[in-house]
mmCIF file of C-alpha atoms in Angstrom:
data_model
loop_
_atom_site.group_PDB
_atom_site.id
_atom_site.type_symbol
_atom_site.label_atom_id
_atom_site.label_comp_id
_atom_site.label_asym_id
_atom_site.label_seq_id
_atom_site.Cartn_x
_atom_site.Cartn_y
_atom_site.Cartn_z
ATOM 1 C CA UNK A 1 -0.380 -0.441 0.325
ATOM 2 C CA UNK A 2 2.635 2.884 0.420
ATOM 3 C CA UNK A 3 5.244 1.545 -1.357
ATOM 4 C CA UNK A 4 1.745 1.721 -4.209
ATOM 5 C CA UNK A 5 1.458 5.529 -2.271
ATOM 6 C CA UNK A 6 4.907 6.467 -3.589
ATOM 7 C CA UNK A 7 4.716 6.286 -7.177
ATOM 8 C CA UNK A 8 1.484 7.994 -7.663
ATOM 9 C CA UNK A 9 3.375 10.649 -5.500
ATOM 10 C CA UNK A 10 6.438 10.367 -7.926
ATOM 11 C CA UNK A 11 4.055 10.484 -10.628
ATOM 12 C CA UNK A 12 2.268 13.197 -9.998
ATOM 13 C CA UNK A 13 5.584 14.770 -9.377
ATOM 14 C CA UNK A 14 7.408 13.478 -12.604
ATOM 15 C CA UNK A 15 4.122 15.836 -14.130
ATOM 16 C CA UNK A 16 4.756 19.070 -12.099
ATOM 17 C CA UNK A 17 7.919 19.066 -13.190
ATOM 18 C CA UNK A 18 7.136 18.454 -16.958
ATOM 19 C CA UNK A 19 4.092 20.687 -16.948
ATOM 20 C CA UNK A 20 6.593 23.005 -15.944
ATOM 21 C CA UNK A 21 8.346 23.660 -19.161
ATOM 22 C CA UNK A 22 5.587 23.648 -20.884
ATOM 23 C CA UNK A 23 3.246 25.839 -18.792
ATOM 24 C CA UNK A 24 6.116 28.415 -18.747
ATOM 25 C CA UNK A 25 6.104 28.731 -22.553
ATOM 26 C CA UNK A 26 2.876 29.832 -22.299
ATOM 27 C CA UNK A 27 3.419 33.653 -20.444
ATOM 28 C CA UNK A 28 6.553 33.705 -22.012
ATOM 29 C CA UNK A 29 5.347 33.353 -25.548
ATOM 30 C CA UNK A 30 2.061 35.630 -25.183
ATOM 31 C CA UNK A 31 4.378 38.193 -26.525
ATOM 32 C CA UNK A 32 6.146 36.589 -29.256
ATOM 33 C CA UNK A 33 4.945 37.287 -33.323
ATOM 34 C CA UNK A 34 3.840 34.073 -34.718
ATOM 35 C CA UNK A 35 5.901 35.910 -38.219
ATOM 36 C CA UNK A 36 8.609 38.056 -36.410
ATOM 37 C CA UNK A 37 12.210 38.062 -36.227
ATOM 38 C CA UNK A 38 12.400 36.699 -32.991
ATOM 39 C CA UNK A 39 9.883 33.275 -33.942
ATOM 40 C CA UNK A 40 11.877 32.354 -36.771
ATOM 41 C CA UNK A 41 14.764 31.924 -34.640
ATOM 42 C CA UNK A 42 12.771 29.954 -31.825
ATOM 43 C CA UNK A 43 12.020 27.575 -34.777
ATOM 44 C CA UNK A 44 15.264 27.490 -34.890
ATOM 45 C CA UNK A 45 16.397 26.362 -31.976
ATOM 46 C CA UNK A 46 13.536 24.159 -31.836
ATOM 47 C CA UNK A 47 14.478 22.104 -34.547
ATOM 48 C CA UNK A 48 18.810 22.689 -33.418
ATOM 49 C CA UNK A 49 17.600 21.223 -30.143
ATOM 50 C CA UNK A 50 15.408 18.565 -31.798
ATOM 51 C CA UNK A 51 18.255 17.504 -34.068
ATOM 52 C CA UNK A 52 20.496 17.034 -31.021
ATOM 53 C CA UNK A 53 17.343 15.038 -28.629
ATOM 54 C CA UNK A 54 17.391 12.597 -31.477
ATOM 55 C CA UNK A 55 21.498 12.388 -32.300
ATOM 56 C CA UNK A 56 21.472 11.687 -29.089
ATOM 57 C CA UNK A 57 18.715 8.659 -28.974
ATOM 58 C CA UNK A 58 20.963 7.406 -31.664
ATOM 59 C CA UNK A 59 24.069 7.877 -30.428
ATOM 60 C CA UNK A 60 24.523 7.719 -26.604
ATOM 61 C CA UNK A 61 20.775 5.972 -25.650
ATOM 62 C CA UNK A 62 19.287 5.319 -21.964
ATOM 63 C CA UNK A 63 17.894 1.901 -21.044
ATOM 64 C CA UNK A 64 18.834 -1.211 -22.745
ATOM 65 C CA UNK A 65 18.432 -0.259 -26.180
ATOM 66 C CA UNK A 66 22.558 1.240 -24.620
ATOM 67 C CA UNK A 67 23.846 -2.421 -25.084
ATOM 68 C CA UNK A 68 24.176 -2.481 -28.575
ATOM 69 C CA UNK A 69 26.913 -2.107 -30.565
ATOM 70 C CA UNK A 70 26.681 2.093 -31.384
ATOM 71 C CA UNK A 71 27.859 0.909 -35.203
ATOM 72 C CA UNK A 72 25.126 -0.609 -35.426
ATOM 73 C CA UNK A 73 22.495 2.285 -34.813
ATOM 74 C CA UNK A 74 24.122 3.890 -36.980
ATOM 75 C CA UNK A 75 24.964 2.035 -39.723
ATOM 76 C CA UNK A 76 21.221 1.126 -39.008
ATOM 77 C CA UNK A 77 20.519 5.415 -39.429
ATOM 78 C CA UNK A 78 21.834 5.930 -42.543
ATOM 79 C CA UNK A 79 20.522 3.125 -44.222
ATOM 80 C CA UNK A 80 17.147 5.086 -42.923
ATOM 81 C CA UNK A 81 17.988 7.815 -44.875
ATOM 82 C CA UNK A 82 19.424 6.943 -47.583
ATOM 83 C CA UNK A 83 16.390 4.635 -47.972
ATOM 84 C CA UNK A 84 14.167 7.894 -47.242
ATOM 85 C CA UNK A 85 15.577 10.746 -49.766
ATOM 86 C CA UNK A 86 15.767 7.493 -52.818
ATOM 87 C CA UNK A 87 12.418 5.710 -52.383
ATOM 88 C CA UNK A 88 11.204 9.382 -53.490
ATOM 89 C CA UNK A 89 11.365 11.441 -49.422
ATOM 90 C CA UNK A 90 8.896 7.238 -48.741
ATOM 91 C CA UNK A 91 8.864 7.941 -44.605
ATOM 92 C CA UNK A 92 7.804 4.682 -44.171
ATOM 93 C CA UNK A 93 10.214 2.651 -46.570
ATOM 94 C CA UNK A 94 13.235 4.283 -44.550
ATOM 95 C CA UNK A 95 11.930 3.639 -40.929
ATOM 96 C CA UNK A 96 11.103 0.174 -41.746
ATOM 97 C CA UNK A 97 14.445 -0.706 -43.560
ATOM 98 C CA UNK A 98 16.418 1.267 -41.230
ATOM 99 C CA UNK A 99 14.471 -0.410 -38.385
ATOM 100 C CA UNK A 100 14.821 -4.112 -40.716
ATOM 101 C CA UNK A 101 18.618 -3.552 -40.605
ATOM 102 C CA UNK A 102 18.675 -2.403 -36.941
ATOM 103 C CA UNK A 103 16.506 -6.053 -36.423
ATOM 104 C CA UNK A 104 18.440 -8.192 -38.415
ATOM 105 C CA UNK A 105 22.884 -7.168 -37.011
ATOM 106 C CA UNK A 106 20.905 -7.467 -33.454
ATOM 107 C CA UNK A 107 19.998 -11.558 -33.913
ATOM 108 C CA UNK A 108 22.827 -11.696 -36.247
ATOM 109 C CA UNK A 109 24.278 -11.013 -32.538
ATOM 110 C CA UNK A 110 22.114 -13.369 -30.896
ATOM 111 C CA UNK A 111 22.992 -16.303 -32.795
ATOM 112 C CA UNK A 112 24.815 -19.234 -32.857
ATOM 113 C CA UNK B 1 -29.707 23.232 -49.364
ATOM 114 C CA UNK B 2 -29.470 23.517 -45.908
ATOM 115 C CA UNK B 3 -29.956 26.777 -44.320
ATOM 116 C CA UNK B 4 -26.969 25.520 -41.210
ATOM 117 C CA UNK B 5 -23.921 27.398 -41.268
ATOM 118 C CA UNK B 6 -21.344 25.371 -40.037
ATOM 119 C CA UNK B 7 -18.964 26.922 -37.755
ATOM 120 C CA UNK B 8 -16.555 27.183 -40.155
ATOM 121 C CA UNK B 9 -15.904 24.866 -43.267
ATOM 122 C CA UNK B 10 -12.246 24.912 -43.179
ATOM 123 C CA UNK B 11 -12.076 24.076 -39.832
ATOM 124 C CA UNK B 12 -14.121 20.601 -40.040
ATOM 125 C CA UNK B 13 -11.593 20.579 -42.775
ATOM 126 C CA UNK B 14 -8.886 20.971 -40.309
ATOM 127 C CA UNK B 15 -10.194 17.561 -37.954
ATOM 128 C CA UNK B 16 -10.088 15.399 -40.241
ATOM 129 C CA UNK B 17 -6.665 16.066 -42.036
ATOM 130 C CA UNK B 18 -5.307 16.318 -38.285
ATOM 131 C CA UNK B 19 -6.983 12.852 -37.452
ATOM 132 C CA UNK B 20 -5.913 11.728 -41.391
ATOM 133 C CA UNK B 21 -2.718 12.755 -40.437
ATOM 134 C CA UNK B 22 -2.162 10.996 -37.555
ATOM 135 C CA UNK B 23 -3.735 7.601 -38.720
ATOM 136 C CA UNK B 24 -0.383 7.472 -41.417
ATOM 137 C CA UNK B 25 3.189 6.850 -39.704
ATOM 138 C CA UNK B 26 2.832 8.661 -36.234
ATOM 139 C CA UNK B 27 0.125 5.657 -35.395
ATOM 140 C CA UNK B 28 2.884 3.175 -36.394
ATOM 141 C CA UNK B 29 5.801 4.823 -34.444
ATOM 142 C CA UNK B 30 3.832 5.688 -31.069
ATOM 143 C CA UNK B 31 2.343 1.768 -31.287
ATOM 144 C CA UNK B 32 6.006 0.878 -31.548
ATOM 145 C CA UNK B 33 7.573 2.919 -29.245
ATOM 146 C CA UNK B 34 5.080 3.411 -26.743
ATOM 147 C CA UNK B 35 4.154 -0.515 -27.037
ATOM 148 C CA UNK B 36 8.167 -1.049 -26.232
ATOM 149 C CA UNK B 37 7.437 1.606 -23.279
ATOM 150 C CA UNK B 38 4.613 0.002 -21.570
ATOM 151 C CA UNK B 39 6.925 -3.226 -22.061
ATOM 152 C CA UNK B 40 9.318 -1.444 -19.461
ATOM 153 C CA UNK B 41 7.150 -0.116 -16.960
ATOM 154 C CA UNK B 42 5.847 -3.553 -16.415
ATOM 155 C CA UNK B 43 9.625 -4.794 -16.288
ATOM 156 C CA UNK B 44 10.237 -1.530 -14.354
ATOM 157 C CA UNK B 45 7.525 -2.234 -11.346
ATOM 158 C CA UNK B 46 4.888 -0.227 -12.519
ATOM 159 C CA UNK B 47 0.877 -0.565 -12.249
ATOM 160 C CA UNK B 48 -0.983 -0.402 -16.072
ATOM 161 C CA UNK B 49 -2.796 3.155 -14.245
ATOM 162 C CA UNK B 50 1.041 4.102 -13.667
ATOM 163 C CA UNK B 51 1.925 3.482 -16.700
ATOM 164 C CA UNK B 52 -1.838 4.733 -18.538
ATOM 165 C CA UNK B 53 -1.132 8.151 -16.328
ATOM 166 C CA UNK B 54 2.250 8.329 -17.466
ATOM 167 C CA UNK B 55 2.170 8.830 -20.473
ATOM 168 C CA UNK B 56 -0.809 11.186 -20.455
ATOM 169 C CA UNK B 57 0.454 13.306 -17.846
ATOM 170 C CA UNK B 58 4.086 13.314 -18.726
ATOM 171 C CA UNK B 59 3.747 12.910 -22.209
ATOM 172 C CA UNK B 60 7.311 13.129 -23.161
ATOM 173 C CA UNK B 61 9.027 9.143 -24.029
ATOM 174 C CA UNK B 62 12.506 10.289 -22.767
ATOM 175 C CA UNK B 63 11.319 11.587 -19.770
ATOM 176 C CA UNK B 64 8.917 8.671 -19.080
ATOM 177 C CA UNK B 65 11.887 6.388 -19.810
ATOM 178 C CA UNK B 66 14.086 7.920 -17.320
ATOM 179 C CA UNK B 67 11.227 8.620 -15.108
ATOM 180 C CA UNK B 68 10.611 4.544 -14.674
ATOM 181 C CA UNK B 69 14.395 3.269 -15.599
ATOM 182 C CA UNK B 70 14.986 5.724 -11.847
ATOM 183 C CA UNK B 71 11.794 4.114 -10.135
ATOM 184 C CA UNK B 72 12.769 0.554 -10.325
ATOM 185 C CA UNK B 73 16.599 0.925 -9.469
ATOM 186 C CA UNK B 74 14.803 2.787 -6.745
ATOM 187 C CA UNK B 75 17.549 5.671 -6.110
ATOM 188 C CA UNK B 76 17.427 9.018 -4.904
ATOM 189 C CA UNK B 77 13.615 11.185 -5.261
ATOM 190 C CA UNK B 78 15.081 15.128 -6.237
ATOM 191 C CA UNK B 79 16.816 13.530 -8.053
ATOM 192 C CA UNK B 80 14.709 12.045 -10.975
ATOM 193 C CA UNK B 81 12.177 14.119 -10.302
ATOM 194 C CA UNK B 82 15.358 16.847 -11.349
ATOM 195 C CA UNK B 83 16.294 14.007 -13.825
ATOM 196 C CA UNK B 84 13.022 13.489 -15.894
ATOM 197 C CA UNK B 85 12.736 17.622 -15.163
ATOM 198 C CA UNK B 86 15.846 18.074 -17.245
ATOM 199 C CA UNK B 87 14.781 16.124 -19.827
ATOM 200 C CA UNK B 88 11.769 17.827 -21.003
ATOM 201 C CA UNK B 89 13.371 21.495 -20.362
ATOM 202 C CA UNK B 90 12.399 21.545 -24.756
ATOM 203 C CA UNK B 91 8.887 21.765 -23.616
ATOM 204 C CA UNK B 92 10.016 25.771 -23.143
ATOM 205 C CA UNK B 93 11.568 26.079 -26.329
ATOM 206 C CA UNK B 94 9.057 24.283 -29.054
ATOM 207 C CA UNK B 95 5.827 25.600 -26.639
ATOM 208 C CA UNK B 96 7.780 29.004 -27.264
ATOM 209 C CA UNK B 97 7.679 27.555 -31.084
ATOM 210 C CA UNK B 98 3.875 25.916 -31.545
ATOM 211 C CA UNK B 99 1.911 28.521 -29.360
ATOM 212 C CA UNK B 100 1.667 31.770 -31.168
ATOM 213 C CA UNK B 101 0.736 30.028 -34.521
ATOM 214 C CA UNK B 102 -2.057 28.289 -31.456
ATOM 215 C CA UNK B 103 -3.754 31.681 -30.918
ATOM 216 C CA UNK B 104 -5.224 33.167 -33.704
ATOM 217 C CA UNK B 105 -8.706 34.670 -32.800
ATOM 218 C CA UNK B 106 -8.400 33.128 -29.863
ATOM 219 C CA UNK B 107 -10.835 35.088 -26.759
ATOM 220 C CA UNK B 108 -9.928 32.928 -24.138
ATOM 221 C CA UNK B 109 -6.134 32.059 -24.205
ATOM 222 C CA UNK B 110 -6.313 30.244 -20.285
ATOM 223 C CA UNK B 111 -7.235 27.760 -23.350
ATOM 224 C CA UNK B 112 -3.245 28.248 -24.479
ATOM 225 C CA UNK B 113 -2.430 26.248 -20.373
ATOM 226 C CA UNK B 114 -4.037 23.050 -22.215
ATOM 227 C CA UNK B 115 -3.124 23.583 -24.986
ATOM 228 C CA UNK B 116 0.860 24.001 -24.175
ATOM 229 C CA UNK B 117 0.534 20.822 -22.946
ATOM 230 C CA UNK B 118 -0.284 18.716 -25.821
ATOM 231 C CA UNK B 119 3.110 19.576 -27.194
ATOM 232 C CA UNK B 120 4.647 16.469 -28.233
ATOM 233 C CA UNK B 121 7.613 16.026 -30.604
ATOM 234 C CA UNK B 122 5.386 14.765 -33.242
ATOM 235 C CA UNK B 123 2.771 17.204 -32.809
ATOM 236 C CA UNK B 124 5.419 20.281 -32.693
ATOM 237 C CA UNK B 125 6.623 19.233 -36.360
ATOM 238 C CA UNK B 126 3.376 18.221 -38.183
ATOM 239 C CA UNK B 127 1.827 20.826 -36.831
ATOM 240 C CA UNK B 128 5.026 22.927 -38.704
ATOM 241 C CA UNK B 129 5.473 20.958 -41.615
ATOM 242 C CA UNK B 130 1.713 21.594 -41.886
ATOM 243 C CA UNK B 131 0.846 25.601 -40.316
ATOM 244 C CA UNK B 132 1.753 27.267 -44.069
ATOM 245 C CA UNK B 133 -0.722 25.634 -45.068
ATOM 246 C CA UNK B 134 -2.898 25.680 -43.783
ATOM 247 C CA UNK B 135 -5.772 29.531 -43.014
ATOM 248 C CA UNK B 136 -4.958 30.047 -39.229
ATOM 249 C CA UNK B 137 -8.380 29.570 -37.856
ATOM 250 C CA UNK B 138 -7.640 26.212 -39.423
ATOM 251 C CA UNK B 139 -4.339 25.552 -36.936
ATOM 252 C CA UNK B 140 -6.111 24.965 -34.125
ATOM 253 C CA UNK B 141 -8.357 21.755 -35.155
ATOM 254 C CA UNK B 142 -5.342 20.920 -36.750
ATOM 255 C CA UNK B 143 -3.529 20.821 -34.080
ATOM 256 C CA UNK B 144 -5.889 19.818 -31.374
ATOM 257 C CA UNK B 145 -6.901 16.531 -33.755
ATOM 258 C CA UNK B 146 -3.926 15.319 -34.488
ATOM 259 C CA UNK B 147 -2.777 15.691 -31.510
ATOM 260 C CA UNK B 148 -5.778 14.420 -28.915
ATOM 261 C CA UNK B 149 -5.070 11.307 -31.780
ATOM 262 C CA UNK B 150 -1.802 9.785 -31.256
ATOM 263 C CA UNK B 151 -2.743 10.820 -27.070
ATOM 264 C CA UNK B 152 -5.261 8.363 -27.767
ATOM 265 C CA UNK B 153 -2.651 5.961 -30.083
ATOM 266 C CA UNK B 154 0.047 6.203 -27.364
ATOM 267 C CA UNK B 155 -2.601 5.299 -25.182
ATOM 268 C CA UNK B 156 -3.443 1.490 -26.878
ATOM 269 C CA UNK B 157 0.324 1.372 -27.765
ATOM 270 C CA UNK B 158 1.522 1.314 -23.544
ATOM 271 C CA UNK B 159 -1.313 -0.820 -22.688
ATOM 272 C CA UNK B 160 -0.706 -3.846 -25.013
ATOM 273 C CA UNK B 161 3.264 -3.458 -24.025
ATOM 274 C CA UNK B 162 2.287 -3.771 -20.714
ATOM 275 C CA UNK B 163 0.682 -5.921 -21.446
ATOM 276 C CA UNK B 164 3.031 -7.845 -24.468
ATOM 277 C CA UNK B 165 5.540 -7.956 -21.763
ATOM 278 C CA UNK B 166 7.512 -10.077 -21.329
ATOM 279 C CA UNK B 167 6.601 -11.917 -24.469
ATOM 280 C CA UNK B 168 8.486 -10.073 -27.574
ATOM 281 C CA UNK B 169 12.325 -11.426 -28.297
ATOM 282 C CA UNK B 170 15.117 -8.934 -26.994
ATOM 283 C CA UNK B 171 15.666 -7.458 -30.368
ATOM 284 C CA UNK B 172 12.456 -7.273 -31.635
ATOM 285 C CA UNK B 173 12.056 -5.158 -28.052
ATOM 286 C CA UNK B 174 15.427 -3.035 -28.918
ATOM 287 C CA UNK B 175 14.616 -2.772 -32.901
ATOM 288 C CA UNK B 176 10.813 -0.878 -31.507
ATOM 289 C CA UNK B 177 12.701 1.865 -29.318
ATOM 290 C CA UNK B 178 15.059 3.073 -32.127
ATOM 291 C CA UNK B 179 12.219 3.672 -34.251
ATOM 292 C CA UNK B 180 10.931 6.684 -33.154
ATOM 293 C CA UNK B 181 13.982 8.416 -33.792
ATOM 294 C CA UNK B 182 14.085 7.039 -36.753
ATOM 295 C CA UNK B 183 11.057 8.575 -37.408
ATOM 296 C CA UNK B 184 11.099 11.654 -35.418
ATOM 297 C CA UNK B 185 15.310 12.025 -38.079
ATOM 298 C CA UNK B 186 14.262 11.757 -40.990
ATOM 299 C CA UNK B 187 10.351 13.932 -40.525
ATOM 300 C CA UNK B 188 13.469 16.831 -39.577
ATOM 301 C CA UNK B 189 15.476 15.936 -43.275
ATOM 302 C CA UNK B 190 12.917 16.826 -45.054
ATOM 303 C CA UNK B 191 13.462 20.897 -43.882
ATOM 304 C CA UNK B 192 13.830 22.898 -46.409
ATOM 305 C CA UNK B 193 13.983 26.373 -44.907
ATOM 306 C CA UNK B 194 17.892 27.336 -45.029
ATOM 307 C CA UNK B 195 18.600 28.257 -41.084
ATOM 308 C CA UNK B 196 15.904 25.059 -40.399
ATOM 309 C CA UNK B 197 18.335 23.183 -42.482
ATOM 310 C CA UNK B 198 21.658 24.887 -40.996
ATOM 311 C CA UNK B 199 20.711 24.340 -37.154
ATOM 312 C CA UNK B 200 19.731 20.638 -37.792
ATOM 313 C CA UNK B 201 22.965 19.555 -39.262
ATOM 314 C CA UNK B 202 24.682 21.633 -36.388
ATOM 315 C CA UNK B 203 22.123 19.873 -33.823
ATOM 316 C CA UNK B 204 23.217 16.408 -34.779
ATOM 317 C CA UNK B 205 26.962 17.272 -34.582
ATOM 318 C CA UNK B 206 25.587 19.646 -31.198
ATOM 319 C CA UNK B 207 23.485 16.529 -29.290
ATOM 320 C CA UNK B 208 26.140 13.721 -28.351
ATOM 321 C CA UNK B 209 28.722 15.963 -27.156
ATOM 322 C CA UNK B 210 26.846 18.578 -25.009
ATOM 323 C CA UNK B 211 25.132 15.933 -23.662
ATOM 324 C CA UNK B 212 28.722 14.065 -22.217
ATOM 325 C CA UNK B 213 29.629 17.529 -21.263
ATOM 326 C CA UNK B 214 26.482 18.927 -18.524
ATOM 327 C CA UNK B 215 23.546 15.920 -19.307
ATOM 328 C CA UNK B 216 20.847 18.519 -17.477
ATOM 329 C CA UNK B 217 20.508 21.501 -19.731
ATOM 330 C CA UNK B 218 22.199 19.579 -22.839
ATOM 331 C CA UNK B 219 20.369 19.961 -24.673
ATOM 332 C CA UNK B 220 18.336 23.633 -23.745
ATOM 333 C CA UNK B 221 22.450 24.641 -24.720
ATOM 334 C CA UNK B 222 22.402 22.781 -27.788
ATOM 335 C CA UNK B 223 19.348 24.128 -29.096
ATOM 336 C CA UNK B 224 20.685 27.400 -28.203
ATOM 337 C CA UNK B 225 24.187 27.187 -29.923
ATOM 338 C CA UNK B 226 23.686 25.376 -32.757
ATOM 339 C CA UNK B 227 19.816 26.898 -33.751
ATOM 340 C CA UNK B 228 21.303 30.185 -32.808
ATOM 341 C CA UNK B 229 23.805 29.632 -35.235
ATOM 342 C CA UNK B 230 22.173 28.254 -37.832
ATOM 343 C CA UNK B 231 20.158 31.642 -37.693
ATOM 344 C CA UNK B 232 22.847 33.434 -37.846
ATOM 345 C CA UNK B 233 25.145 31.684 -40.843
ATOM 346 C CA UNK B 234 21.602 32.407 -42.567
ATOM 347 C CA UNK B 235 21.228 36.143 -41.628
ATOM 348 C CA UNK B 236 24.655 36.555 -42.594
ATOM 349 C CA UNK B 237 24.346 34.876 -46.489
ATOM 350 C CA UNK B 238 21.221 37.015 -46.922
ATOM 351 C CA UNK B 239 23.003 39.927 -46.171
ATOM 352 C CA UNK B 240 25.888 39.124 -48.477
ATOM 353 C CA UNK B 241 23.551 38.674 -51.520
ATOM 354 C CA UNK B 242 22.875 41.480 -51.463
ATOM 355 C CA UNK B 243 26.001 44.356 -52.943
ATOM 356 C CA UNK B 244 26.855 47.002 -50.901
#
């Protein structure tokens, strides 16, 4: 019972700690014009941040994915990008082939 | 002849458009990554209710994964909350670069506090891609339809992963985790605007390095440094093109 209760308190705190950033964006953006320079800069910051996040998730992932060789993850990423651009920007093709590449490499590793 | 005036024909269209977009690749990707999260949550000792509420309430996969891992490890409570908060600090710039596009004609601006909660990497990327093609009054309906659809899909994925936990072969479970970053990468690779492309390239290079340098602030620093570099380089190139 206590352990269960603790988990809920922890989760609520995590939710609050996350919402803090989202909520803060409302007053801080209230004076930003959607067509202005400041907005354009903020857009660049966000794109760069997402790019950094994705590259971190691939190169330095959290959790069990970190136990796989980084080369496998990078090869899968390059396959996804190549398939995407050769396949006329088909997202399913890119994501599908990239994931299959990674799956094959990890399966090969586990083989006899 | 139908005398009933619809609120706005383009708004109804935008809702359909948002749902249709969500049911495409985002559905496939979120089912994969949220299934991975659901099974991780069960292995980490969370109840199904906790896993589902974390998907609705935290609504950010990296933060949710940090929560489960630190919860399972049973470490310091304050450290856990701080780690989750830092993992999700990106929502400040993300909200600031999306919410101004949702304000058009909004009477009760308090709604923005709800919209802010629905900002996620996918909803951000899809809206920024679609908004230039939509009239200003159709943006809110598109955003809400898309964001609420992917939230519902994610809840399904979380529950599915929870039920399937332990039955997925390890290579498959690991591959499911990789689906989300690959998808987001391709989505961003589609960008055509020069400052954005410059910012993306700088961000990809800087992200991991900054993470090693400053695990907590690395992500925000990457955004500010690489984003400003892309923005500034573009301004310099524009200035150069003009004959002096």
